[in-house]
Coordinates of C-alpha atoms in Angstrom, one line a residue:
M26 CA -14.9 8.2 37.2
N27 CA -16.4 10.6 34.7
V28 CA -15.3 10.6 31.2
V29 CA -16.0 14.0 29.4
A30 CA -17.6 13.9 26.3
P31 CA -15.3 15.7 23.1
S32 CA -17.2 19.0 22.2
P33 CA -18.9 19.4 18.9
D34 CA -15.3 21.8 18.0
E35 CA -12.7 18.7 19.1
L36 CA -15.0 16.4 16.9
V37 CA -14.9 18.4 13.8
D38 CA -10.9 18.8 14.2
K39 CA -10.7 14.7 14.5
T40 CA -12.8 14.4 11.4
N41 CA -10.9 16.9 10.1
A42 CA -7.6 15.7 10.9
E43 CA -8.8 11.8 9.1
K44 CA -9.5 13.9 5.8
A45 CA -6.4 15.3 6.1
Y46 CA -4.0 12.3 6.6
R47 CA -6.2 10.8 4.4
L48 CA -5.7 13.5 1.1
I49 CA -2.2 14.2 2.3
R50 CA -0.8 10.5 2.2
E51 CA -2.5 9.5 -1.0
D52 CA -1.1 12.9 -2.4
I53 CA 2.8 11.6 -1.4
V54 CA 2.4 7.7 -2.4
S55 CA 0.8 8.8 -5.9
G56 CA 3.9 11.1 -6.4
E57 CA 1.8 14.1 -6.6
L58 CA 3.1 15.7 -3.5
R59 CA 6.6 14.3 -4.8
P60 CA 9.9 13.6 -2.4
G61 CA 11.7 16.5 -0.3
L62 CA 8.8 18.4 -1.0
K63 CA 8.5 21.0 2.0
L64 CA 4.8 21.2 3.7
K65 CA 4.1 24.3 4.1
I66 CA 1.1 25.0 6.4
E67 CA -0.4 27.4 4.1
M68 CA 0.2 25.3 1.5
L69 CA -1.6 22.2 2.2
R70 CA -4.1 24.3 3.8
D71 CA -4.9 26.2 0.3
R72 CA -5.0 22.8 -1.0
Y73 CA -7.2 21.4 1.5
G74 CA -9.3 23.4 3.0
I75 CA -8.5 22.4 5.9
G76 CA -7.2 24.3 9.2
A77 CA -3.6 24.7 10.4
G78 CA -4.4 22.7 13.8
P79 CA -5.5 19.1 12.0
L80 CA -3.5 19.4 8.9
R81 CA -0.6 19.5 12.0
E82 CA -2.1 16.1 13.6
A83 CA -2.0 14.7 10.3
L84 CA 1.4 15.3 9.5
A85 CA 2.8 14.3 12.9
R86 CA 0.9 10.9 12.0
L87 CA 2.3 10.7 8.9
S88 CA 5.6 10.9 10.0
G89 CA 5.0 8.1 12.2
D90 CA 4.0 5.8 9.0
H91 CA 7.6 7.3 8.0
L92 CA 6.3 8.9 4.7
V93 CA 6.6 12.4 5.8
T94 CA 9.8 13.7 7.8
L95 CA 10.4 15.9 10.3
F96 CA 13.5 18.5 10.4
G97 CA 13.3 20.6 13.4
Q98 CA 12.7 24.1 12.6
R99 CA 12.4 23.3 8.8
G100 CA 9.5 22.2 9.6
F101 CA 7.8 18.7 7.2
V102 CA 8.8 17.1 4.4
V103 CA 7.5 14.6 2.1
A104 CA 10.1 11.9 2.8
E105 CA 12.5 10.4 0.1
M106 CA 12.1 7.4 -1.3
S107 CA 15.4 5.4 -2.0
V108 CA 16.8 2.3 -3.5
E109 CA 18.2 0.6 0.5
D110 CA 14.8 1.9 1.6
A111 CA 12.9 0.0 -1.9
R112 CA 15.1 -3.2 -1.2
E113 CA 14.2 -3.2 2.5
I114 CA 10.9 -3.0 2.5
G115 CA 10.7 -4.9 0.0
N116 CA 12.6 -7.6 1.0
L117 CA 10.3 -7.6 4.3
R118 CA 7.1 -7.4 2.8
K119 CA 8.1 -10.7 0.7
M120 CA 9.2 -12.7 3.8
L121 CA 5.9 -11.9 5.7
E122 CA 3.5 -12.5 3.2
A123 CA 5.3 -15.4 2.1
E124 CA 4.8 -17.4 5.8
A125 CA 1.2 -15.6 5.9
L126 CA 0.7 -17.0 2.8
S127 CA 2.1 -20.9 3.7
E128 CA 0.0 -20.5 7.3
S129 CA -3.1 -19.3 5.3
I130 CA -3.3 -22.0 2.3
P131 CA -3.9 -25.3 4.7
A132 CA -6.2 -23.8 6.7
G133 CA -8.5 -21.6 4.7
D134 CA -12.4 -23.0 4.2
R135 CA -15.3 -22.6 2.0
A136 CA -15.5 -19.4 3.2
W137 CA -11.9 -18.3 2.2
E138 CA -12.3 -20.0 -0.9
E139 CA -15.0 -17.6 -1.7
R140 CA -13.0 -14.3 -0.4
V141 CA -10.3 -15.3 -2.6
I142 CA -12.4 -15.9 -5.6
T143 CA -14.5 -13.2 -5.1
T144 CA -11.9 -10.2 -4.9
Y145 CA -9.6 -11.5 -7.9
H146 CA -12.4 -11.0 -10.0
R147 CA -13.3 -7.7 -8.8
L148 CA -9.4 -7.0 -9.6
E149 CA -9.2 -8.9 -12.9
R150 CA -12.2 -6.4 -14.1
L151 CA -9.4 -3.5 -13.9
E152 CA -6.8 -5.2 -14.3
L153 CA -8.0 -6.2 -18.3
S154 CA -9.7 -3.0 -18.6
A155 CA -7.1 -0.1 -20.4
N156 CA -3.4 0.2 -19.0
Q157 CA -4.2 -2.4 -16.7
G158 CA -6.0 -0.1 -15.0
V159 CA -2.8 2.1 -14.2
D160 CA -5.2 5.3 -15.2
H161 CA -7.0 4.4 -11.6
L162 CA -4.3 3.6 -9.1
A163 CA -6.1 4.3 -5.8
E164 CA -8.7 1.7 -7.3
W165 CA -6.4 -0.3 -8.1
E166 CA -4.6 -0.1 -5.0
R167 CA -7.9 -0.7 -2.8
L168 CA -8.6 -4.0 -4.8
N169 CA -5.6 -5.5 -5.2
H170 CA -5.4 -5.1 -1.3
A171 CA -8.2 -6.4 -0.7
F172 CA -7.4 -9.2 -2.9
H173 CA -3.8 -9.7 -1.3
E174 CA -6.0 -9.4 2.5
A175 CA -7.9 -12.3 1.5
L176 CA -5.6 -14.4 0.2
V177 CA -3.5 -14.7 4.5
S178 CA -6.9 -14.0 6.0
A179 CA -6.9 -17.3 6.9
C180 CA -3.3 -17.7 8.6
P181 CA -4.0 -18.3 12.1
S182 CA -1.4 -15.8 13.6
A183 CA -2.3 -12.2 15.1
W184 CA 1.0 -11.2 15.6
L185 CA 2.3 -12.5 11.6
L186 CA -0.5 -10.7 10.1
R187 CA -0.5 -7.0 11.8
L188 CA 3.6 -7.1 10.8
R189 CA 2.3 -8.4 7.3
A190 CA -0.4 -5.6 7.0
M191 CA 2.6 -3.4 8.5
M192 CA 4.7 -3.7 5.4
F193 CA 2.1 -3.8 2.7
K194 CA 0.7 -0.3 4.0
H195 CA 4.9 0.8 3.8
H196 CA 5.4 -0.8 0.2
E197 CA 2.7 1.4 -1.2
R198 CA 4.6 4.2 -2.3
Y199 CA 6.6 1.7 -4.5
R200 CA 4.2 -0.2 -5.5
R201 CA 2.1 2.3 -6.8
L202 CA 6.1 3.4 -8.5
S203 CA 6.0 0.2 -9.7
R204 CA 2.9 0.3 -11.3
V205 CA 3.3 3.6 -13.0
R206 CA 6.4 2.2 -14.4
T207 CA 5.8 -1.2 -16.1
V208 CA 2.2 -1.2 -17.1
L209 CA 3.8 -1.9 -20.9
T210 CA 6.3 -4.5 -19.5
R211 CA 4.6 -6.7 -16.2
D212 CA 1.0 -8.2 -17.2
I213 CA 0.5 -8.2 -13.4
H214 CA -2.8 -9.8 -14.4
L215 CA -1.6 -13.3 -14.8
E216 CA 1.2 -12.8 -12.2
H217 CA -2.3 -12.7 -10.3
R218 CA -3.4 -15.6 -11.9
A219 CA -1.2 -18.1 -10.8
L220 CA -1.4 -16.8 -7.4
L221 CA -5.4 -17.7 -7.2
D222 CA -4.5 -21.3 -8.9
S223 CA -1.9 -22.1 -6.3
A224 CA -4.1 -20.8 -3.6
L225 CA -7.0 -22.6 -4.8
E226 CA -5.1 -26.3 -6.0
R227 CA -3.9 -25.9 -2.1
D228 CA -0.4 -25.9 -3.8
T229 CA 1.4 -23.7 -1.0
A230 CA 5.1 -24.1 -2.2
R231 CA 4.1 -22.8 -6.1
A232 CA 2.2 -20.2 -4.0
V233 CA 4.6 -19.4 -2.0
D234 CA 6.9 -19.4 -4.8
T235 CA 4.4 -17.1 -7.0
I236 CA 4.3 -14.7 -3.7
R237 CA 8.0 -14.2 -3.9
T238 CA 8.5 -13.7 -7.6
H239 CA 6.1 -11.4 -7.7
V240 CA 6.9 -9.2 -4.9
Q241 CA 10.2 -9.5 -6.1
R242 CA 9.5 -8.3 -9.4
T243 CA 7.6 -5.3 -8.0
T244 CA 11.1 -4.6 -6.3
D245 CA 13.4 -4.7 -9.3
A246 CA 11.1 -2.1 -10.5
V247 CA 11.2 0.5 -8.2
I248 CA 15.2 0.2 -8.1
A249 CA 15.1 0.2 -11.8
A250 CA 13.1 3.4 -11.2
L251 CA 15.0 5.2 -9.0
A252 CA 18.7 4.5 -10.5
D253 CA 17.3 5.9 -13.3
A254 CA 15.9 8.9 -11.5
G255 CA 19.1 9.2 -9.9
R256 CA 21.2 9.2 -13.4
R257 CA 19.4 12.3 -14.7

C-alpha cells in the first residue's frame, strides 16, 4: 500500500492549525477571549495572522476540548464558565489526583524523588517572586503542571494517569481564574511545599489530604468569583 506524503501546502496548514490552536487556547484560558465572545474568522485572522482554514480546524479542536461551543449557523463562541462546571471539574480532578498520588508515592524511586524536587524548586522560584508569579501565569501554569505531573509520575496505572491528565487540562481555565483572584489571600507556595514534604516523607495519607485541600481551595475560589460576577 502506497502512502501519499503530505504536500508542502498541507504541511503548512497543519503547522498553522497547531499554532492557531495554541494561541487561541492560551487566550481563552487566560481570559483574553472572554466567555460568550463570538469567534468570527475575520477577527481571528486579524488577531493571529493565520488563514481561515487552519483557524477553523483549531476551533473544531477547541470545541472538542469544551473551550469553544459551536452554535449551528451562529458559528463558534467561547464556552461559558459556570459554578456547576467548576464544581464538577474540580471534584473529578481532586478524586483522580488523590488516587494517582496515593499509588505514585509508594512506587516512587530515586529518579522520581529527583524529578519531584527539581520541578518543585523551579516552581518555587516563580511563586516567591513578586505577586507569587501571577504576572506570568502562562509560565506559572507550565511549572505548576510539571510539578504535579512529577508527583504522580510513578503511578503504575496508565489509564488513571490518562484520565487524571485530561481533568488537569480541563481544570486549567478555572485554575487560572483562581490564581488571579486569590493572589493576595492564598499562599499557594506553602501548599506546594506541604505536598513536596509529605510526598518525600512517603506519608501517603497526609499527601492525599493535602492535595484534596489544595484542589478544593481552587474550586472554592472559582465558585466565589463566578458567584460574585453573577451578582453584578
